Amino acid sequence: MASVKAKFRPSSIDGKEGSIYYQVIHNRVVRHIRTDYRIFESEWNGKLSMIDIPTMLPAERKHHLRLIVQQVNRDVGRLESVIKELSCKDSCSTDAIISRFREISELQSFYSFMESVIAQLRRLNRERTSETYSAALSSFMRFRRNKDVQLDDMDADLMMEYEAWLKMKSVSLNTISFYMRILRAAYNRAVEKGLTVQKHPFKHVYTGMDKTPKRAIHFKDIKHIKELNLSGKPHWELARDMFLFSFYTRGMSFIDMAYLKKSDLKNGILSYRRHKTGQQLHIKWESCMEAIVAQYAAGCSEDYLLPILKLPSNNLRSQYKSTMFRINKYLKEIARLCGITTPLTMYVSRHSWASIAKSKNIPISVISEGMGHDSEETTRIYLASLDGSVIDKANSIILKDL
């Protein structure tokens, strides 16, 4: 019968931490498995082959050692399970035990599992989603100081510590929710695959939607931007025209604008499918849209309607992102010229179209359909930050009747 035991190897340098390793023996064949767990010789009980936590240690060191104890116990338990599994199959050997242990450990590493999900998203050409998963994983890894965590160790306490760390870094509630919801989705995938047991680690952290500052601007601001004289500033003019084109097309998102093909415009109707939801939308072609397209026709590629994706490239996504970055930079300068205090980006045009449509008493159902939202609830989120002056005006009307 095979056996496994945790062992300690002191450092060859005085005063330095030594390392813990696992000794696996089967049929007198001995193999060792290295670990990254480091402790001092005074913290190891050689007779009992276990970590000893001296009472005089600082609380932070005690906490660190308790975490290592949990990890060592988990690893030894996993090795013992592997031994039972292979013994039942009559294929037990020290090399087989170590190979199977490493295979399971790799599968149950949260970082490795997240990386596998991100790789799958990329294979499915879901670049935007893969980028959001990468952003969430990077944030979580910074919190963990790049120290991996097993799926079995993902619990409510860990996620509350992560939330507290994010708040300490002055991360907004919506960004915290963004990271938590992505990590939760990945964790739930692992549960579905049977890699861990559901412990509901996200039940005590924020995963809602906090009310965001108003992103929409007034109709008079849109007119000011349109009438702005930007002659001699072609980069600024392009930024302004892309902003207006988005507004003209019911707040079309920049990624959808980037991928518009000339073939999408037929018989006075612009038809496109939203990248985010896959919903098919149809927009009546207006003269203001035509004016912008005609102005940049010479600078467009053979296929695309707008001058956003111009260079032949295997990575259109990176080209789209760099163009959006430049346009948003110039939009902020345009806002300064117009005296607009709202941080101006391409996304503001979408919020503005929805807000202005509502101010003209267009039903939410119509606004929702026009923007290609999956539900009216999404549209209501856009409209939740109603201009304070409108609310004040409504209040004045009510008070006049008193």
Tab-separated table of C-alpha atoms in Angstrom:
chain	number	residue	atom	x	y	z
A	1	MET	CA	0.000	0.000	0.000
A	2	ALA	CA	1.305	3.440	-0.906
A	3	SER	CA	1.830	6.097	1.761
A	4	VAL	CA	2.224	9.872	1.734
A	5	LYS	CA	3.753	12.177	4.328
A	6	ALA	CA	4.520	15.912	4.553
A	7	LYS	CA	8.223	16.629	5.136
A	8	PHE	CA	10.349	19.701	5.835
A	9	ARG	CA	13.653	20.604	4.188
A	10	PRO	CA	15.623	23.328	6.072
A	11	SER	CA	17.329	26.103	4.126
A	12	SER	CA	21.068	25.812	3.606
A	13	ILE	CA	21.301	29.482	4.634
A	14	ASP	CA	20.979	30.304	8.323
A	15	GLY	CA	17.902	32.336	9.198
A	16	LYS	CA	16.145	31.590	5.903
A	17	GLU	CA	12.839	29.755	5.487
A	18	GLY	CA	12.950	26.118	4.470
A	19	SER	CA	10.417	24.332	2.257
A	20	ILE	CA	7.714	21.722	2.731
A	21	TYR	CA	7.559	18.774	0.364
A	22	TYR	CA	5.570	15.542	0.125
A	23	GLN	CA	7.120	12.084	0.278
A	24	VAL	CA	5.260	9.346	-1.617
A	25	ILE	CA	6.326	5.702	-1.080
A	26	HIS	CA	5.001	2.646	-2.900
A	27	ASN	CA	6.716	-0.738	-3.101
A	28	ARG	CA	9.818	0.866	-1.562
A	29	VAL	CA	10.015	3.366	-4.426
A	30	VAL	CA	10.290	6.898	-2.997
A	31	ARG	CA	9.321	10.082	-4.841
A	32	HIS	CA	9.180	13.703	-3.671
A	33	ILE	CA	6.782	16.486	-4.656
A	34	ARG	CA	7.978	20.051	-4.176
A	35	THR	CA	5.703	22.825	-2.894
A	36	ASP	CA	5.955	26.609	-2.669
A	37	TYR	CA	5.152	26.577	1.054
A	38	ARG	CA	7.947	28.204	3.074
A	39	ILE	CA	8.322	28.128	6.866
A	40	PHE	CA	11.116	28.478	9.413
A	41	GLU	CA	12.660	25.416	11.054
A	42	SER	CA	11.256	26.532	14.440
A	43	GLU	CA	7.756	26.289	12.962
A	44	TRP	CA	8.065	22.601	12.061
A	45	ASN	CA	7.440	19.645	14.386
A	46	GLY	CA	9.656	16.883	13.021
A	47	LYS	CA	8.295	14.165	15.328
A	48	LEU	CA	4.699	14.715	14.243
A	49	SER	CA	5.574	15.786	10.668
A	50	MET	CA	3.385	18.863	10.916
A	51	ILE	CA	3.559	22.650	11.216
A	52	ASP	CA	3.853	23.939	14.764
A	53	ILE	CA	2.447	27.436	15.406
A	54	PRO	CA	4.278	29.010	18.374
A	55	THR	CA	2.008	31.059	20.632
A	56	MET	CA	4.398	34.034	20.707
A	57	LEU	CA	4.206	34.658	16.954
A	58	PRO	CA	2.536	37.849	15.619
A	59	ALA	CA	-1.100	37.408	14.563
A	60	GLU	CA	-0.280	37.954	10.875
A	61	ARG	CA	2.334	35.156	10.910
A	62	LYS	CA	-0.067	32.820	12.707
A	63	HIS	CA	-2.689	33.499	10.058
A	64	HIS	CA	-0.129	32.783	7.315
A	65	LEU	CA	0.852	29.460	8.918
A	66	ARG	CA	-2.782	28.413	9.388
A	67	LEU	CA	-3.341	28.953	5.666
A	68	ILE	CA	-0.336	26.729	4.877
A	69	VAL	CA	-1.674	24.072	7.268
A	70	GLN	CA	-4.985	24.103	5.368
A	71	GLN	CA	-3.180	23.821	2.030
A	72	VAL	CA	-0.910	20.989	3.203
A	73	ASN	CA	-3.868	19.068	4.650
A	74	ARG	CA	-5.742	19.577	1.401
A	75	ASP	CA	-2.804	18.323	-0.684
A	76	VAL	CA	-2.186	15.280	1.539
A	77	GLY	CA	-5.898	14.456	1.455
A	78	ARG	CA	-5.889	14.749	-2.320
A	79	LEU	CA	-2.849	12.467	-2.582
A	80	GLU	CA	-4.547	9.881	-0.362
A	81	SER	CA	-7.638	10.038	-2.589
A	82	VAL	CA	-5.461	9.512	-5.666
A	83	ILE	CA	-3.836	6.474	-4.032
A	84	LYS	CA	-7.270	4.946	-3.350
A	85	GLU	CA	-8.419	5.707	-6.882
A	86	LEU	CA	-5.378	4.108	-8.522
A	87	SER	CA	-5.344	1.153	-6.118
A	88	CYS	CA	-8.914	0.320	-7.162
A	89	LYS	CA	-7.791	0.359	-10.800
A	90	ASP	CA	-4.746	-1.779	-9.951
A	91	SER	CA	-2.511	0.833	-11.613
A	92	CYS	CA	-0.817	2.292	-8.560
A	93	SER	CA	2.813	3.427	-8.727
A	94	THR	CA	4.652	6.406	-7.302
A	95	ASP	CA	4.969	7.999	-10.756
A	96	ALA	CA	1.263	7.422	-11.499
A	97	ILE	CA	0.298	8.910	-8.128
A	98	ILE	CA	2.344	12.058	-8.720
A	99	SER	CA	1.127	12.431	-12.298
A	100	ARG	CA	-2.528	12.113	-11.300
A	101	PHE	CA	-2.071	14.473	-8.331
A	102	ARG	CA	-0.577	17.169	-10.566
A	103	GLU	CA	-3.327	16.695	-13.122
A	104	ILE	CA	-6.056	17.165	-10.509
A	105	SER	CA	-4.238	20.095	-8.868
A	106	GLU	CA	-3.969	21.838	-12.230
A	107	LEU	CA	-7.677	21.331	-12.895
A	108	GLN	CA	-8.612	22.624	-9.464
A	109	SER	CA	-6.435	25.731	-9.623
A	110	PHE	CA	-8.756	28.727	-9.940
A	111	TYR	CA	-6.205	30.661	-12.001
A	112	SER	CA	-5.699	27.762	-14.406
A	113	PHE	CA	-9.431	27.222	-14.722
A	114	MET	CA	-10.013	30.927	-15.447
A	115	GLU	CA	-7.249	30.847	-18.060
A	116	SER	CA	-8.922	27.853	-19.723
A	117	VAL	CA	-12.256	29.723	-19.807
A	118	ILE	CA	-10.552	32.788	-21.325
A	119	ALA	CA	-8.843	30.610	-23.961
A	120	GLN	CA	-12.178	29.002	-24.852
A	121	LEU	CA	-13.838	32.422	-25.221
A	122	ARG	CA	-11.093	33.459	-27.617
A	123	ARG	CA	-11.577	30.284	-29.664
A	124	LEU	CA	-15.270	31.198	-29.896
A	125	ASN	CA	-14.266	34.695	-31.149
A	126	ARG	CA	-15.797	36.299	-28.065
A	127	GLU	CA	-12.915	38.734	-27.752
A	128	ARG	CA	-14.716	41.370	-25.673
A	129	THR	CA	-15.874	38.802	-23.114
A	130	SER	CA	-12.419	37.241	-22.924
A	131	GLU	CA	-10.967	40.691	-22.222
A	132	THR	CA	-13.398	41.296	-19.345
A	133	TYR	CA	-12.537	37.883	-17.855
A	134	SER	CA	-8.812	38.710	-18.169
A	135	ALA	CA	-9.349	42.067	-16.444
A	136	ALA	CA	-11.207	40.439	-13.546
A	137	LEU	CA	-8.565	37.704	-13.186
A	138	SER	CA	-5.726	40.268	-13.229
A	139	SER	CA	-7.411	42.255	-10.459
A	140	PHE	CA	-7.946	39.144	-8.337
A	141	MET	CA	-4.336	38.031	-8.894
A	142	ARG	CA	-3.062	41.422	-7.727
A	143	PHE	CA	-5.137	41.028	-4.576
A	144	ARG	CA	-3.626	37.563	-4.058
A	145	ARG	CA	-0.118	38.848	-4.925
A	146	ASN	CA	-0.041	36.240	-7.711
A	147	LYS	CA	-0.480	33.420	-5.198
A	148	ASP	CA	-2.786	30.796	-6.692
A	149	VAL	CA	-5.920	29.577	-4.952
A	150	GLN	CA	-7.643	26.222	-5.315
A	151	LEU	CA	-11.295	26.082	-6.295
A	152	ASP	CA	-12.023	24.263	-3.039
A	153	ASP	CA	-10.598	27.232	-1.110
A	154	MET	CA	-12.878	29.800	-2.748
A	155	ASP	CA	-15.172	30.776	0.104
A	156	ALA	CA	-17.193	33.747	1.388
A	157	ASP	CA	-14.385	34.958	3.663
A	158	LEU	CA	-11.904	35.155	0.786
A	159	MET	CA	-14.286	37.104	-1.438
A	160	MET	CA	-15.181	39.529	1.363
A	161	GLU	CA	-11.454	40.152	1.845
A	162	TYR	CA	-11.140	40.805	-1.890
A	163	GLU	CA	-14.081	43.242	-1.778
A	164	ALA	CA	-12.505	45.088	1.175
A	165	TRP	CA	-9.198	45.289	-0.744
A	166	LEU	CA	-10.963	46.772	-3.796
A	167	LYS	CA	-12.711	49.378	-1.647
A	168	MET	CA	-9.388	50.273	-0.046
A	169	LYS	CA	-8.090	50.891	-3.591
A	170	SER	CA	-11.055	53.289	-4.164
A	171	VAL	CA	-12.577	51.053	-6.829
A	172	SER	CA	-16.177	52.031	-7.634
A	173	LEU	CA	-19.082	49.821	-6.569
A	174	ASN	CA	-19.999	49.072	-10.181
A	175	THR	CA	-16.446	47.950	-10.957
A	176	ILE	CA	-16.453	45.773	-7.833
A	177	SER	CA	-19.727	44.246	-8.992
A	178	PHE	CA	-18.276	43.787	-12.494
A	179	TYR	CA	-15.303	41.793	-11.166
A	180	MET	CA	-17.398	39.771	-8.717
A	181	ARG	CA	-19.989	38.766	-11.317
A	182	ILE	CA	-17.286	37.571	-13.720
A	183	LEU	CA	-15.465	35.575	-11.039
A	184	ARG	CA	-18.810	34.126	-9.920
A	185	ALA	CA	-19.659	33.063	-13.474
A	186	ALA	CA	-16.297	31.282	-13.792
A	187	TYR	CA	-16.692	29.645	-10.384
A	188	ASN	CA	-20.185	28.411	-11.293
A	189	ARG	CA	-18.761	26.885	-14.469
A	190	ALA	CA	-16.279	24.941	-12.367
A	191	VAL	CA	-19.116	23.727	-10.138
A	192	GLU	CA	-21.074	22.590	-13.209
A	193	LYS	CA	-18.029	20.608	-14.371
A	194	GLY	CA	-17.821	18.885	-10.984
A	195	LEU	CA	-14.411	20.393	-10.162
A	196	THR	CA	-15.599	21.731	-6.804
A	197	VAL	CA	-18.643	21.790	-4.528
A	198	GLN	CA	-20.892	24.864	-4.523
A	199	LYS	CA	-20.085	26.941	-1.433
A	200	HIS	CA	-21.727	30.203	-2.590
A	201	PRO	CA	-18.581	32.289	-1.977
A	202	PHE	CA	-20.152	35.428	-3.476
A	203	LYS	CA	-23.254	35.583	-1.268
A	204	HIS	CA	-21.916	38.400	0.970
A	205	VAL	CA	-20.258	40.638	-1.641
A	206	TYR	CA	-21.748	43.351	-3.853
A	207	THR	CA	-22.967	42.125	-7.252
A	208	GLY	CA	-25.653	44.725	-7.960
A	209	MET	CA	-25.714	47.891	-10.072
A	210	ASP	CA	-24.994	51.189	-8.343
A	211	LYS	CA	-26.549	54.332	-9.764
A	212	THR	CA	-23.929	55.961	-11.987
A	213	PRO	CA	-23.369	59.677	-12.630
A	214	LYS	CA	-25.417	61.075	-15.516
A	215	ARG	CA	-23.717	60.380	-18.844
A	216	ALA	CA	-26.247	62.034	-21.148
A	217	ILE	CA	-25.838	65.609	-22.398
A	218	HIS	CA	-28.535	68.110	-23.465
A	219	PHE	CA	-29.847	68.511	-26.983
A	220	LYS	CA	-28.336	72.031	-27.090
A	221	ASP	CA	-24.931	70.460	-26.371
A	222	ILE	CA	-25.365	68.094	-29.305
A	223	LYS	CA	-26.153	71.088	-31.537
A	224	HIS	CA	-23.127	72.971	-30.192
A	225	ILE	CA	-20.870	70.009	-30.987
A	226	LYS	CA	-22.367	69.767	-34.491
A	227	GLU	CA	-21.859	73.475	-35.263
A	228	LEU	CA	-18.325	73.637	-33.852
A	229	ASN	CA	-15.762	74.926	-36.369
A	230	LEU	CA	-12.976	72.338	-36.404
A	231	SER	CA	-11.378	73.244	-39.727
A	232	GLY	CA	-7.673	72.513	-39.701
A	233	LYS	CA	-8.125	69.866	-37.015
A	234	PRO	CA	-8.910	66.648	-38.919
A	235	HIS	CA	-8.499	64.331	-35.901
A	236	TRP	CA	-10.908	66.416	-33.842
A	237	GLU	CA	-13.330	66.600	-36.761
A	238	LEU	CA	-13.298	62.816	-37.168
A	239	ALA	CA	-14.003	62.368	-33.455
A	240	ARG	CA	-16.902	64.833	-33.630
A	241	ASP	CA	-18.378	63.200	-36.736
A	242	MET	CA	-18.179	59.676	-35.300
A	243	PHE	CA	-19.932	60.942	-32.160
A	244	LEU	CA	-22.679	62.527	-34.285
A	245	PHE	CA	-23.027	59.435	-36.478
A	246	SER	CA	-23.638	57.374	-33.362
A	247	PHE	CA	-26.279	59.847	-32.201
A	248	TYR	CA	-27.914	59.937	-35.646
A	249	THR	CA	-28.152	56.130	-35.663
A	250	ARG	CA	-30.053	55.879	-32.362
A	251	GLY	CA	-26.931	55.665	-30.218
A	252	MET	CA	-25.159	52.951	-32.192
A	253	SER	CA	-22.242	51.557	-30.180
A	254	PHE	CA	-18.739	52.213	-31.490
A	255	ILE	CA	-17.936	48.552	-32.096
A	256	ASP	CA	-21.033	48.204	-34.270
A	257	MET	CA	-20.053	51.354	-36.183
A	258	ALA	CA	-16.554	49.973	-36.735
A	259	TYR	CA	-17.804	46.788	-38.376
A	260	LEU	CA	-20.469	48.382	-40.592
A	261	LYS	CA	-20.024	47.171	-44.165
A	262	LYS	CA	-20.948	49.090	-47.279
A	263	SER	CA	-23.133	46.119	-48.147
A	264	ASP	CA	-25.175	46.785	-44.973
A	265	LEU	CA	-26.714	49.843	-46.649
A	266	LYS	CA	-29.410	48.878	-49.159
A	267	ASN	CA	-32.466	50.688	-50.516
A	268	GLY	CA	-32.242	53.458	-47.949
A	269	ILE	CA	-32.037	51.080	-44.966
A	270	LEU	CA	-28.942	50.457	-42.837
A	271	SER	CA	-29.095	46.929	-41.395
A	272	TYR	CA	-26.642	45.544	-38.879
A	273	ARG	CA	-26.409	42.965	-36.110
A	274	ARG	CA	-25.345	44.120	-32.635
A	275	HIS	CA	-22.058	42.604	-31.486
A	276	LYS	CA	-23.215	42.527	-27.881
A	277	THR	CA	-26.581	40.777	-28.270
A	278	GLY	CA	-26.706	39.544	-31.866
A	279	GLN	CA	-29.972	41.438	-32.394
A	280	GLN	CA	-30.705	42.573	-35.949
A	281	LEU	CA	-31.506	46.292	-36.283
A	282	HIS	CA	-32.718	48.342	-39.234
A	283	ILE	CA	-32.318	52.137	-39.466
A	284	LYS	CA	-33.771	54.482	-42.073
A	285	TRP	CA	-30.899	56.177	-43.877
A	286	GLU	CA	-31.001	59.954	-43.369
A	287	SER	CA	-29.190	62.780	-45.165
A	288	CYS	CA	-27.122	63.649	-42.052
A	289	MET	CA	-25.745	60.084	-42.016
A	290	GLU	CA	-25.012	60.219	-45.733
A	291	ALA	CA	-23.111	63.510	-45.319
A	292	ILE	CA	-20.683	61.950	-42.842
A	293	VAL	CA	-20.163	58.790	-44.892
A	294	ALA	CA	-19.587	60.837	-48.066
A	295	GLN	CA	-17.048	63.071	-46.324
A	296	TYR	CA	-14.850	60.094	-45.379
A	297	ALA	CA	-15.520	57.846	-48.366
A	298	ALA	CA	-12.026	58.336	-49.797
A	299	GLY	CA	-10.365	57.271	-46.564
A	300	CYS	CA	-12.405	54.109	-46.028
A	301	SER	CA	-11.342	50.603	-46.926
A	302	GLU	CA	-13.010	48.721	-49.740
A	303	ASP	CA	-15.444	46.925	-47.407
A	304	TYR	CA	-16.180	49.188	-44.436
A	305	LEU	CA	-18.607	52.098	-44.355
A	306	LEU	CA	-16.687	54.268	-41.855
A	307	PRO	CA	-12.951	55.110	-41.498
A	308	ILE	CA	-12.387	53.085	-38.317
A	309	LEU	CA	-10.972	49.769	-39.577
A	310	LYS	CA	-8.730	50.828	-42.433
A	311	LEU	CA	-5.564	48.739	-42.298
A	312	PRO	CA	-5.496	45.082	-43.387
A	313	SER	CA	-5.003	43.251	-40.120
A	314	ASN	CA	-5.592	39.862	-38.544
A	315	ASN	CA	-6.368	41.635	-35.283
A	316	LEU	CA	-9.197	44.018	-36.106
A	317	ARG	CA	-10.100	44.177	-32.433
A	318	SER	CA	-6.853	45.930	-31.469
A	319	GLN	CA	-7.252	48.361	-34.383
A	320	TYR	CA	-10.800	49.182	-33.268
A	321	LYS	CA	-9.678	49.729	-29.644
A	322	SER	CA	-6.784	52.039	-30.558
A	323	THR	CA	-9.057	54.110	-32.820
A	324	MET	CA	-11.690	54.379	-30.078
A	325	PHE	CA	-9.021	55.485	-27.597
A	326	ARG	CA	-7.897	58.303	-29.899
A	327	ILE	CA	-11.450	59.418	-30.656
A	328	ASN	CA	-12.395	59.517	-26.984
A	329	LYS	CA	-9.274	61.577	-26.273
A	330	TYR	CA	-10.270	64.207	-28.842
A	331	LEU	CA	-13.889	64.176	-27.641
A	332	LYS	CA	-12.718	65.324	-24.222
A	333	GLU	CA	-11.016	68.307	-25.884
A	334	ILE	CA	-14.204	69.034	-27.831
A	335	ALA	CA	-16.193	68.961	-24.578
A	336	ARG	CA	-13.783	71.502	-23.111
A	337	LEU	CA	-14.292	73.812	-26.101
A	338	CYS	CA	-18.072	73.528	-25.734
A	339	GLY	CA	-18.064	74.012	-21.965
A	340	ILE	CA	-19.516	70.520	-21.397
A	341	THR	CA	-18.618	69.207	-17.937
A	342	THR	CA	-19.742	65.615	-18.581
A	343	PRO	CA	-16.693	63.504	-19.602
A	344	LEU	CA	-17.417	63.146	-23.317
A	345	THR	CA	-16.920	59.693	-24.879
A	346	MET	CA	-18.570	57.759	-27.684
A	347	TYR	CA	-20.762	56.091	-25.070
A	348	VAL	CA	-22.297	59.461	-24.145
A	349	SER	CA	-23.981	59.678	-27.550
A	350	ARG	CA	-25.915	56.486	-26.780
A	351	HIS	CA	-27.051	57.733	-23.379
A	352	SER	CA	-27.905	61.127	-24.854
A	353	TRP	CA	-30.100	59.680	-27.604
A	354	ALA	CA	-32.069	57.678	-25.022
A	355	SER	CA	-32.394	60.634	-22.638
A	356	ILE	CA	-33.455	63.109	-25.346
A	357	ALA	CA	-35.939	60.595	-26.758
A	358	LYS	CA	-37.515	60.243	-23.319
A	359	SER	CA	-37.672	64.029	-22.878
A	360	LYS	CA	-39.747	64.133	-26.071
A	361	ASN	CA	-42.219	61.665	-24.519
A	362	ILE	CA	-41.219	58.747	-26.729
A	363	PRO	CA	-42.350	55.532	-24.942
A	364	ILE	CA	-39.646	53.456	-23.237
A	365	SER	CA	-40.710	50.445	-25.309
A	366	VAL	CA	-39.890	52.366	-28.503
A	367	ILE	CA	-36.562	53.643	-27.113
A	368	SER	CA	-35.666	50.096	-26.046
A	369	GLU	CA	-36.438	48.713	-29.492
A	370	GLY	CA	-34.533	51.504	-31.200
A	371	MET	CA	-31.401	50.899	-29.140
A	372	GLY	CA	-31.508	47.131	-29.546
A	373	HIS	CA	-31.851	46.375	-25.847
A	374	ASP	CA	-32.799	42.887	-24.733
A	375	SER	CA	-35.377	44.287	-22.337
A	376	GLU	CA	-36.958	47.544	-21.268
A	377	GLU	CA	-35.257	47.090	-17.887
A	378	THR	CA	-31.890	47.737	-19.547
A	379	THR	CA	-33.302	50.921	-21.074
A	380	ARG	CA	-34.565	52.034	-17.674
A	381	ILE	CA	-31.003	51.718	-16.334
A	382	TYR	CA	-29.907	54.146	-19.058
A	383	LEU	CA	-32.657	56.552	-18.101
A	384	ALA	CA	-32.318	56.140	-14.321
A	385	SER	CA	-30.053	59.195	-13.992
A	386	LEU	CA	-32.702	61.617	-15.239
A	387	ASP	CA	-31.471	65.182	-15.465
A	388	GLY	CA	-31.903	66.873	-12.080
A	389	SER	CA	-33.288	70.047	-13.687
A	390	VAL	CA	-36.208	68.053	-15.119
A	391	ILE	CA	-37.002	66.696	-11.653
A	392	ASP	CA	-36.704	70.185	-10.125
A	393	LYS	CA	-39.078	71.567	-12.765
A	394	ALA	CA	-41.586	68.814	-12.003
A	395	ASN	CA	-41.332	69.593	-8.300
A	396	SER	CA	-41.992	73.304	-8.951
A	397	ILE	CA	-45.151	72.459	-10.879
A	398	ILE	CA	-46.389	70.327	-7.986
A	399	LEU	CA	-45.583	72.996	-5.378
A	400	LYS	CA	-47.436	75.701	-7.340
A	401	ASP	CA	-50.660	73.817	-6.730
A	402	LEU	CA	-50.249	73.971	-2.951
